[in-house]
Amino acid sequence: MPTVLFLQKTSYIAGALTLGYLRLTSAESRGVGLLAASFIILATGSTLAGYAEVHPALYGPLSLINIVLAVLGYCMLGLAFIVISNPDRKINTTHILIPAALTLATGLITAFHLNNTYRATTFTFLGCLTMAATAVVVFLDAHREPLPIRKLIAAILAAASLLSLVMGLEFSFNAFPLLDVASGFFLMILSKFVLAIAIVIFISERQHIKIKHLADHDALTGLYNRRFFNANTPSRPGHGDAILYLDIDHFKQLNDRWGHAAGDEVLATMARAMKSILPQSALLARQGGEEFIVFLPAKAGDALLHADRIRQAVAELRYPTLGAEMTVTTSIGVARAVQEHAELSDLCREADRALYLAKAAGRNRVCDAELNSVPEHCRRLG
């Protein structure tokens, strides 16, 4: 048994060191420090349990401290997984002290900790409940953040919960038909190693997704950026596919008069409005500055009608910092692929030309690149 306790303590320390390093080097590590602390507390409890076995005179106080630390450690472990699973979750961490305080009071009154069976049963059943609850939380949080590693972590926690349940029942009946004590503790040690590694992968996946989101999206508007648009729009659009080029009218004057903060508000508000209007099949991106670009597949419907819906919606927007009477308009150029496998670059060039014509025709207009003549062909459709 001393050897098993030594290995258990070693596993907790190794896990704590791994998690501690992750806590220091990762920006996405809320809850990881709490998990590392729970491992340290569990390792301390395991150490005291070993001392209690070889120092009979101290068996009483050491065994009580051992079970109190075990309760505290498991409560911290469960809370840590809940926080790691959803860092935005608001939890009062002081509540984890209550079960430990109750355990201490119970021990002082009843001296249940002097009975190995009672102490081991309490320890293992608590582990069972903690692991089961956290497995459910980690699994259910997948709807908010569907990381691939979630299912593995939930499965490990569920397996550890089942292991603790089996051991708790065996300790209760003082019979070990399925797992002897050494084998059971070995599997618990192994589960802690695997969990520590899984958490490292979990945080790594979360960071990777956030970095990818930053690489693909414009920070101000939340829309896709030009790099993502170019990478995800067909290089040879099909017949009827369309490109919309949008430019905010007199945006420089707006910035000069009201300041860049007001300009940022206009950009962000317009982005939200356009995103809500366009069909899901459309790809909307910020081209740069006050320019936006939209890819509309042929199945999305009439590109001119979509463009004018955007124009009208933008003209109806209001901006609190600019005053109730202030309106901002946009000019839009539309180009459609008239043959299969047209080059995207040619389509964008045509949409840009149509946008120029819309500007020249007086702004706040939609211009169709197919009307390849004079500005008066560019019109308001509404």
GROMACS .gro file of C-alpha atoms in nm:
model
  382
    1MET     CA    1   0.000   0.000   0.000
    2PRO     CA    2   0.278   0.255   0.071
    3THR     CA    3   0.407   0.198  -0.284
    4VAL     CA    4   0.061   0.263  -0.428
    5LEU     CA    5   0.029   0.583  -0.224
    6PHE     CA    6   0.373   0.692  -0.344
    7LEU     CA    7   0.275   0.639  -0.708
    8GLN     CA    8  -0.052   0.822  -0.652
    9LYS     CA    9   0.131   1.117  -0.500
   10THR     CA   10   0.379   1.116  -0.788
   11SER     CA   11   0.098   1.122  -1.045
   12TYR     CA   12  -0.064   1.420  -0.876
   13ILE     CA   13   0.265   1.611  -0.860
   14ALA     CA   14   0.344   1.537  -1.226
   15GLY     CA   15  -0.004   1.653  -1.326
   16ALA     CA   16   0.026   1.967  -1.114
   17LEU     CA   17   0.361   2.058  -1.272
   18THR     CA   18   0.221   2.008  -1.623
   19LEU     CA   19  -0.087   2.216  -1.548
   20GLY     CA   20   0.116   2.481  -1.367
   21TYR     CA   21   0.336   2.527  -1.673
   22LEU     CA   22   0.025   2.551  -1.890
   23ARG     CA   23  -0.118   2.813  -1.655
   24LEU     CA   24   0.194   3.028  -1.688
   25THR     CA   25   0.230   3.000  -2.065
   26SER     CA   26  -0.129   3.012  -2.191
   27ALA     CA   27  -0.367   3.305  -2.214
   28GLU     CA   28  -0.663   3.065  -2.225
   29SER     CA   29  -0.602   2.904  -1.888
   30ARG     CA   30  -0.880   3.011  -1.653
   31GLY     CA   31  -0.941   2.718  -1.419
   32VAL     CA   32  -0.613   2.544  -1.499
   33GLY     CA   33  -0.443   2.691  -1.193
   34LEU     CA   34  -0.732   2.569  -0.977
   35LEU     CA   35  -0.694   2.221  -1.126
   36ALA     CA   36  -0.319   2.224  -1.055
   37ALA     CA   37  -0.391   2.332  -0.697
   38SER     CA   38  -0.640   2.045  -0.658
   39PHE     CA   39  -0.371   1.799  -0.768
   40ILE     CA   40  -0.129   1.945  -0.511
   41ILE     CA   41  -0.388   1.917  -0.234
   42LEU     CA   42  -0.468   1.559  -0.331
   43ALA     CA   43  -0.095   1.481  -0.338
   44THR     CA   44  -0.059   1.631   0.012
   45GLY     CA   45  -0.349   1.420   0.137
   46SER     CA   46  -0.192   1.109  -0.016
   47THR     CA   47   0.140   1.193   0.155
   48LEU     CA   48  -0.029   1.231   0.491
   49ALA     CA   49  -0.207   0.899   0.440
   50GLY     CA   50   0.132   0.734   0.391
   51TYR     CA   51   0.268   0.892   0.708
   52ALA     CA   52  -0.038   0.777   0.900
   53GLU     CA   53   0.035   0.417   0.803
   54VAL     CA   54   0.391   0.428   0.943
   55HIS     CA   55   0.328   0.658   1.244
   56PRO     CA   56   0.050   0.497   1.451
   57ALA     CA   57   0.068   0.767   1.718
   58LEU     CA   58  -0.033   1.028   1.459
   59TYR     CA   59  -0.286   0.809   1.281
   60GLY     CA   60  -0.592   0.994   1.414
   61PRO     CA   61  -0.509   1.355   1.323
   62LEU     CA   62  -0.329   1.260   1.000
   63SER     CA   63  -0.617   1.048   0.875
   64LEU     CA   64  -0.864   1.327   0.952
   65ILE     CA   65  -0.653   1.583   0.768
   66ASN     CA   66  -0.618   1.333   0.483
   67ILE     CA   67  -0.992   1.293   0.430
   68VAL     CA   68  -1.055   1.669   0.466
   69LEU     CA   69  -0.790   1.743   0.202
   70ALA     CA   70  -0.936   1.471  -0.020
   71VAL     CA   71  -1.280   1.632  -0.002
   72LEU     CA   72  -1.134   1.978  -0.067
   73GLY     CA   73  -0.917   1.849  -0.352
   74TYR     CA   74  -1.201   1.673  -0.530
   75CYS     CA   75  -1.431   1.975  -0.492
   76MET     CA   76  -1.158   2.195  -0.640
   77LEU     CA   77  -1.100   1.945  -0.919
   78GLY     CA   78  -1.468   1.939  -1.014
   79LEU     CA   79  -1.494   2.318  -1.001
   80ALA     CA   80  -1.177   2.352  -1.210
   81PHE     CA   81  -1.318   2.135  -1.488
   82ILE     CA   82  -1.643   2.331  -1.484
   83VAL     CA   83  -1.451   2.660  -1.521
   84ILE     CA   84  -1.215   2.522  -1.786
   85SER     CA   85  -1.511   2.393  -1.982
   86ASN     CA   86  -1.665   2.740  -1.991
   87PRO     CA   87  -1.432   3.022  -1.878
   88ASP     CA   88  -1.719   3.272  -1.892
   89ARG     CA   89  -1.913   3.083  -1.625
   90LYS     CA   90  -1.943   3.283  -1.301
   91ILE     CA   91  -1.881   3.069  -0.992
   92ASN     CA   92  -1.813   3.158  -0.628
   93THR     CA   93  -1.502   2.952  -0.550
   94THR     CA   94  -1.541   2.995  -0.175
   95HIS     CA   95  -1.827   2.745  -0.180
   96ILE     CA   96  -1.578   2.460  -0.226
   97LEU     CA   97  -1.468   2.510   0.137
   98ILE     CA   98  -1.810   2.409   0.272
   99PRO     CA   99  -1.788   2.030   0.208
  100ALA     CA  100  -1.437   2.022   0.356
  101ALA     CA  101  -1.551   2.213   0.665
  102LEU     CA  102  -1.846   1.977   0.710
  103THR     CA  103  -1.614   1.677   0.676
  104LEU     CA  104  -1.382   1.821   0.942
  105ALA     CA  105  -1.672   1.884   1.179
  106THR     CA  106  -1.812   1.535   1.120
  107GLY     CA  107  -1.473   1.380   1.188
  108LEU     CA  108  -1.426   1.572   1.509
  109ILE     CA  109  -1.772   1.469   1.632
  110THR     CA  110  -1.791   1.107   1.514
  111ALA     CA  111  -1.426   1.007   1.457
  112PHE     CA  112  -1.541   0.820   1.140
  113HIS     CA  113  -1.198   0.879   0.986
  114LEU     CA  114  -1.043   0.625   1.223
  115ASN     CA  115  -1.224   0.351   1.033
  116ASN     CA  116  -1.038   0.275   0.709
  117THR     CA  117  -1.353   0.146   0.542
  118TYR     CA  118  -1.551   0.463   0.616
  119ARG     CA  119  -1.268   0.687   0.507
  120ALA     CA  120  -1.199   0.499   0.185
  121THR     CA  121  -1.570   0.481   0.102
  122THR     CA  122  -1.612   0.855   0.155
  123PHE     CA  123  -1.310   0.927  -0.064
  124THR     CA  124  -1.414   0.704  -0.353
  125PHE     CA  125  -1.784   0.796  -0.357
  126LEU     CA  126  -1.695   1.165  -0.355
  127GLY     CA  127  -1.465   1.101  -0.651
  128CYS     CA  128  -1.749   0.919  -0.827
  129LEU     CA  129  -1.994   1.206  -0.784
  130THR     CA  130  -1.739   1.473  -0.877
  131MET     CA  131  -1.623   1.298  -1.194
  132ALA     CA  132  -1.978   1.216  -1.304
  133ALA     CA  133  -2.100   1.573  -1.257
  134THR     CA  134  -1.804   1.726  -1.440
  135ALA     CA  135  -1.834   1.472  -1.724
  136VAL     CA  136  -2.193   1.588  -1.779
  137VAL     CA  137  -2.095   1.957  -1.770
  138VAL     CA  138  -1.804   1.914  -2.012
  139PHE     CA  139  -2.025   1.716  -2.252
  140LEU     CA  140  -2.319   1.960  -2.240
  141ASP     CA  141  -2.093   2.261  -2.298
  142ALA     CA  142  -2.013   2.118  -2.642
  143HIS     CA  143  -2.312   2.305  -2.788
  144ARG     CA  144  -2.136   2.632  -2.701
  145GLU     CA  145  -1.783   2.529  -2.792
  146PRO     CA  146  -1.770   2.207  -2.997
  147LEU     CA  147  -1.406   2.114  -2.945
  148PRO     CA  148  -1.322   1.759  -3.062
  149ILE     CA  149  -1.137   1.680  -2.736
  150ARG     CA  150  -1.450   1.742  -2.526
  151LYS     CA  151  -1.595   1.398  -2.589
  152LEU     CA  152  -1.267   1.233  -2.490
  153ILE     CA  153  -1.242   1.433  -2.167
  154ALA     CA  154  -1.606   1.358  -2.084
  155ALA     CA  155  -1.542   0.988  -2.152
  156ILE     CA  156  -1.231   0.985  -1.929
  157LEU     CA  157  -1.421   1.156  -1.648
  158ALA     CA  158  -1.712   0.914  -1.686
  159ALA     CA  159  -1.474   0.616  -1.679
  160ALA     CA  160  -1.301   0.756  -1.369
  161SER     CA  161  -1.642   0.803  -1.208
  162LEU     CA  162  -1.736   0.442  -1.281
  163LEU     CA  163  -1.402   0.324  -1.143
  164SER     CA  164  -1.459   0.522  -0.822
  165LEU     CA  165  -1.810   0.379  -0.793
  166VAL     CA  166  -1.681   0.022  -0.822
  167MET     CA  167  -1.409   0.085  -0.565
  168GLY     CA  168  -1.654   0.263  -0.332
  169LEU     CA  169  -1.891  -0.033  -0.341
  170GLU     CA  170  -1.605  -0.275  -0.280
  171PHE     CA  171  -1.479  -0.073   0.014
  172SER     CA  172  -1.834  -0.058   0.153
  173PHE     CA  173  -1.870  -0.436   0.152
  174ASN     CA  174  -1.502  -0.496   0.226
  175ALA     CA  175  -1.488  -0.736  -0.067
  176PHE     CA  176  -1.294  -0.689  -0.390
  177PRO     CA  177  -1.426  -0.930  -0.655
  178LEU     CA  178  -1.369  -0.695  -0.951
  179LEU     CA  179  -1.065  -0.487  -0.856
  180ASP     CA  180  -0.816  -0.531  -0.578
  181VAL     CA  181  -0.702  -0.216  -0.399
  182ALA     CA  182  -0.369  -0.192  -0.581
  183SER     CA  183  -0.526  -0.234  -0.926
  184GLY     CA  184  -0.798   0.017  -0.849
  185PHE     CA  185  -0.553   0.281  -0.731
  186PHE     CA  186  -0.328   0.214  -1.031
  187LEU     CA  187  -0.617   0.286  -1.268
  188MET     CA  188  -0.699   0.603  -1.075
  189ILE     CA  189  -0.335   0.711  -1.107
  190LEU     CA  190  -0.347   0.644  -1.481
  191SER     CA  191  -0.667   0.845  -1.519
  192LYS     CA  192  -0.504   1.150  -1.360
  193PHE     CA  193  -0.214   1.135  -1.605
  194VAL     CA  194  -0.451   1.105  -1.899
  195LEU     CA  195  -0.670   1.389  -1.773
  196ALA     CA  196  -0.371   1.622  -1.735
  197ILE     CA  197  -0.263   1.549  -2.093
  198ALA     CA  198  -0.621   1.589  -2.220
  199ILE     CA  199  -0.648   1.933  -2.057
  200VAL     CA  200  -0.329   2.043  -2.233
  201ILE     CA  201  -0.482   1.932  -2.565
  202PHE     CA  202  -0.812   2.101  -2.471
  203ILE     CA  203  -0.645   2.439  -2.411
  204SER     CA  204  -0.435   2.397  -2.726
  205GLU     CA  205  -0.747   2.333  -2.937
  206ARG     CA  206  -0.920   2.636  -2.786
  207GLN     CA  207  -0.621   2.858  -2.864
  208HIS     CA  208  -0.597   2.721  -3.218
  209ILE     CA  209  -0.964   2.801  -3.287
  210LYS     CA  210  -0.931   3.154  -3.145
  211ILE     CA  211  -0.618   3.220  -3.349
  212LYS     CA  212  -0.793   3.094  -3.661
  213HIS     CA  213  -1.092   3.317  -3.585
  214LEU     CA  214  -0.861   3.617  -3.552
  215ALA     CA  215  -0.690   3.527  -3.878
  216ASP     CA  216  -1.022   3.495  -4.065
  217HIS     CA  217  -1.223   3.785  -3.920
  218ASP     CA  218  -1.206   4.161  -3.914
  219ALA     CA  219  -1.157   4.273  -3.555
  220LEU     CA  220  -1.385   4.578  -3.573
  221THR     CA  221  -1.692   4.446  -3.755
  222GLY     CA  222  -1.666   4.074  -3.680
  223LEU     CA  223  -1.712   4.000  -4.051
  224TYR     CA  224  -1.482   3.781  -4.254
  225ASN     CA  225  -1.174   3.960  -4.384
  226ARG     CA  226  -1.037   3.981  -4.739
  227ARG     CA  227  -0.800   3.688  -4.686
  228PHE     CA  228  -1.084   3.456  -4.586
  229PHE     CA  229  -1.304   3.584  -4.870
  230ASN     CA  230  -1.039   3.516  -5.132
  231ALA     CA  231  -0.967   3.172  -4.991
  232ASN     CA  232  -1.332   3.062  -4.967
  233THR     CA  233  -1.493   3.215  -5.276
  234PRO     CA  234  -1.480   3.000  -5.593
  235SER     CA  235  -1.197   3.119  -5.816
  236ARG     CA  236  -1.426   3.042  -6.111
  237PRO     CA  237  -1.783   3.138  -6.013
  238GLY     CA  238  -2.069   2.957  -6.184
  239HIS     CA  239  -2.327   3.110  -6.416
  240GLY     CA  240  -2.545   3.356  -6.225
  241ASP     CA  241  -2.312   3.393  -5.928
  242ALA     CA  242  -2.263   3.757  -5.834
  243ILE     CA  243  -2.020   3.992  -5.662
  244LEU     CA  244  -2.138   4.303  -5.477
  245TYR     CA  245  -1.895   4.584  -5.400
  246LEU     CA  246  -2.016   4.830  -5.132
  247ASP     CA  247  -1.861   5.158  -5.030
  248ILE     CA  248  -1.984   5.402  -4.762
  249ASP     CA  249  -2.054   5.742  -4.917
  250HIS     CA  250  -1.841   6.035  -4.794
  251PHE     CA  251  -1.681   5.823  -4.522
  252LYS     CA  252  -1.369   6.040  -4.503
  253GLN     CA  253  -1.581   6.347  -4.435
  254LEU     CA  254  -1.767   6.155  -4.164
  255ASN     CA  255  -1.437   6.065  -3.994
  256ASP     CA  256  -1.306   6.421  -4.026
  257ARG     CA  257  -1.620   6.571  -3.874
  258TRP     CA  258  -1.719   6.321  -3.607
  259GLY     CA  259  -1.394   6.136  -3.538
  260HIS     CA  260  -1.273   5.783  -3.596
  261ALA     CA  261  -1.475   5.642  -3.305
  262ALA     CA  262  -1.794   5.748  -3.484
  263GLY     CA  263  -1.661   5.599  -3.804
  264ASP     CA  264  -1.598   5.272  -3.627
  265GLU     CA  265  -1.955   5.276  -3.493
  266VAL     CA  266  -2.090   5.324  -3.845
  267LEU     CA  267  -1.883   5.036  -3.979
  268ALA     CA  268  -1.984   4.797  -3.701
  269THR     CA  269  -2.354   4.892  -3.719
  270MET     CA  270  -2.363   4.856  -4.096
  271ALA     CA  271  -2.190   4.520  -4.078
  272ARG     CA  272  -2.455   4.385  -3.840
  273ALA     CA  273  -2.736   4.519  -4.058
  274MET     CA  274  -2.597   4.371  -4.380
  275LYS     CA  275  -2.531   4.035  -4.215
  276SER     CA  276  -2.892   4.016  -4.095
  277ILE     CA  277  -3.030   4.095  -4.442
  278LEU     CA  278  -2.822   3.869  -4.663
  279PRO     CA  279  -2.914   3.499  -4.709
  280GLN     CA  280  -2.703   3.238  -4.532
  281SER     CA  281  -2.552   3.124  -4.860
  282ALA     CA  282  -2.395   3.468  -4.912
  283LEU     CA  283  -2.037   3.540  -4.807
  284LEU     CA  284  -1.994   3.891  -4.666
  285ALA     CA  285  -1.651   4.034  -4.588
  286ARG     CA  286  -1.488   4.365  -4.510
  287GLN     CA  287  -1.266   4.445  -4.804
  288GLY     CA  288  -1.079   4.716  -4.618
  289GLY     CA  289  -1.146   5.067  -4.492
  290GLU     CA  290  -1.510   5.154  -4.568
  291GLU     CA  291  -1.546   4.890  -4.841
  292PHE     CA  292  -1.733   4.560  -4.819
  293ILE     CA  293  -1.766   4.273  -5.062
  294VAL     CA  294  -2.034   4.006  -5.100
  295PHE     CA  295  -2.034   3.680  -5.293
  296LEU     CA  296  -2.388   3.574  -5.384
  297PRO     CA  297  -2.436   3.230  -5.538
  298ALA     CA  298  -2.697   3.210  -5.813
  299LYS     CA  299  -2.935   3.016  -5.586
  300ALA     CA  300  -2.954   3.316  -5.349
  301GLY     CA  301  -3.180   3.503  -5.592
  302ASP     CA  302  -3.166   3.835  -5.772
  303ALA     CA  303  -2.841   4.008  -5.680
  304LEU     CA  304  -2.980   4.353  -5.769
  305LEU     CA  305  -3.271   4.311  -5.528
  306HIS     CA  306  -3.037   4.195  -5.248
  307ALA     CA  307  -2.813   4.495  -5.318
  308ASP     CA  308  -3.098   4.743  -5.302
  309ARG     CA  309  -3.231   4.589  -4.981
  310ILE     CA  310  -2.888   4.657  -4.831
  311ARG     CA  311  -2.887   5.012  -4.968
  312GLN     CA  312  -3.226   5.090  -4.820
  313ALA     CA  313  -3.147   4.929  -4.484
  314VAL     CA  314  -2.821   5.125  -4.453
  315ALA     CA  315  -2.998   5.453  -4.533
  316GLU     CA  316  -3.250   5.383  -4.256
  317LEU     CA  317  -2.989   5.314  -3.988
  318ARG     CA  318  -2.937   5.564  -3.709
  319TYR     CA  319  -2.625   5.623  -3.502
  320PRO     CA  320  -2.663   5.767  -3.150
  321THR     CA  321  -2.327   5.943  -3.148
  322LEU     CA  322  -2.396   6.116  -3.481
  323GLY     CA  323  -2.734   6.266  -3.392
  324ALA     CA  324  -3.086   6.155  -3.474
  325GLU     CA  325  -3.097   6.330  -3.813
  326MET     CA  326  -2.767   6.200  -3.942
  327THR     CA  327  -2.792   5.938  -4.218
  328VAL     CA  328  -2.518   5.737  -4.384
  329THR     CA  329  -2.560   5.590  -4.730
  330THR     CA  330  -2.378   5.338  -4.942
  331SER     CA  331  -2.315   5.288  -5.311
  332ILE     CA  332  -2.312   4.937  -5.452
  333GLY     CA  333  -2.176   4.783  -5.770
  334VAL     CA  334  -2.310   4.448  -5.890
  335ALA     CA  335  -2.148   4.207  -6.136
  336ARG     CA  336  -2.280   3.864  -6.235
  337ALA     CA  337  -2.106   3.576  -6.406
  338VAL     CA  338  -2.268   3.543  -6.750
  339GLN     CA  339  -2.082   3.228  -6.842
  340GLU     CA  340  -1.957   2.917  -6.665
  341HIS     CA  341  -1.619   2.934  -6.497
  342ALA     CA  342  -1.569   3.310  -6.524
  343GLU     CA  343  -1.263   3.431  -6.339
  344LEU     CA  344  -1.334   3.571  -5.990
  345SER     CA  345  -1.080   3.847  -6.044
  346ASP     CA  346  -1.266   3.960  -6.361
  347LEU     CA  347  -1.598   3.956  -6.174
  348CYS     CA  348  -1.453   4.165  -5.891
  349ARG     CA  349  -1.310   4.411  -6.140
  350GLU     CA  350  -1.651   4.450  -6.304
  351ALA     CA  351  -1.822   4.500  -5.967
  352ASP     CA  352  -1.563   4.765  -5.880
  353ARG     CA  353  -1.631   4.941  -6.209
  354ALA     CA  354  -2.004   4.933  -6.140
  355LEU     CA  355  -1.939   5.080  -5.793
  356TYR     CA  356  -1.747   5.364  -5.954
  357LEU     CA  357  -2.042   5.433  -6.183
  358ALA     CA  358  -2.280   5.433  -5.883
  359LYS     CA  359  -2.058   5.693  -5.716
  360ALA     CA  360  -2.046   5.900  -6.032
  361ALA     CA  361  -2.425   5.886  -6.069
  362GLY     CA  362  -2.478   6.059  -5.734
  363ARG     CA  363  -2.415   5.790  -5.468
  364ASN     CA  364  -2.671   5.600  -5.258
  365ARG     CA  365  -2.734   5.388  -5.565
  366VAL     CA  366  -2.702   5.035  -5.702
  367CYS     CA  367  -2.533   4.999  -6.038
  368ASP     CA  368  -2.538   4.685  -6.253
  369ALA     CA  369  -2.217   4.613  -6.443
  370GLU     CA  370  -2.421   4.468  -6.730
  371LEU     CA  371  -2.559   4.816  -6.803
  372ASN     CA  372  -2.229   4.904  -6.955
  373SER     CA  373  -2.280   5.260  -7.063
  374VAL     CA  374  -2.352   5.581  -6.872
  375PRO     CA  375  -2.416   5.672  -6.510
  376GLU     CA  376  -2.787   5.738  -6.560
  377HIS     CA  377  -2.840   5.364  -6.589
  378CYS     CA  378  -2.740   5.338  -6.224
  379ARG     CA  379  -3.053   5.385  -6.018
  380ARG     CA  380  -3.226   5.347  -5.690
  381LEU     CA  381  -3.449   5.044  -5.713
  382GLY     CA  382  -3.670   5.123  -5.410
   0.00000   0.00000   0.00000
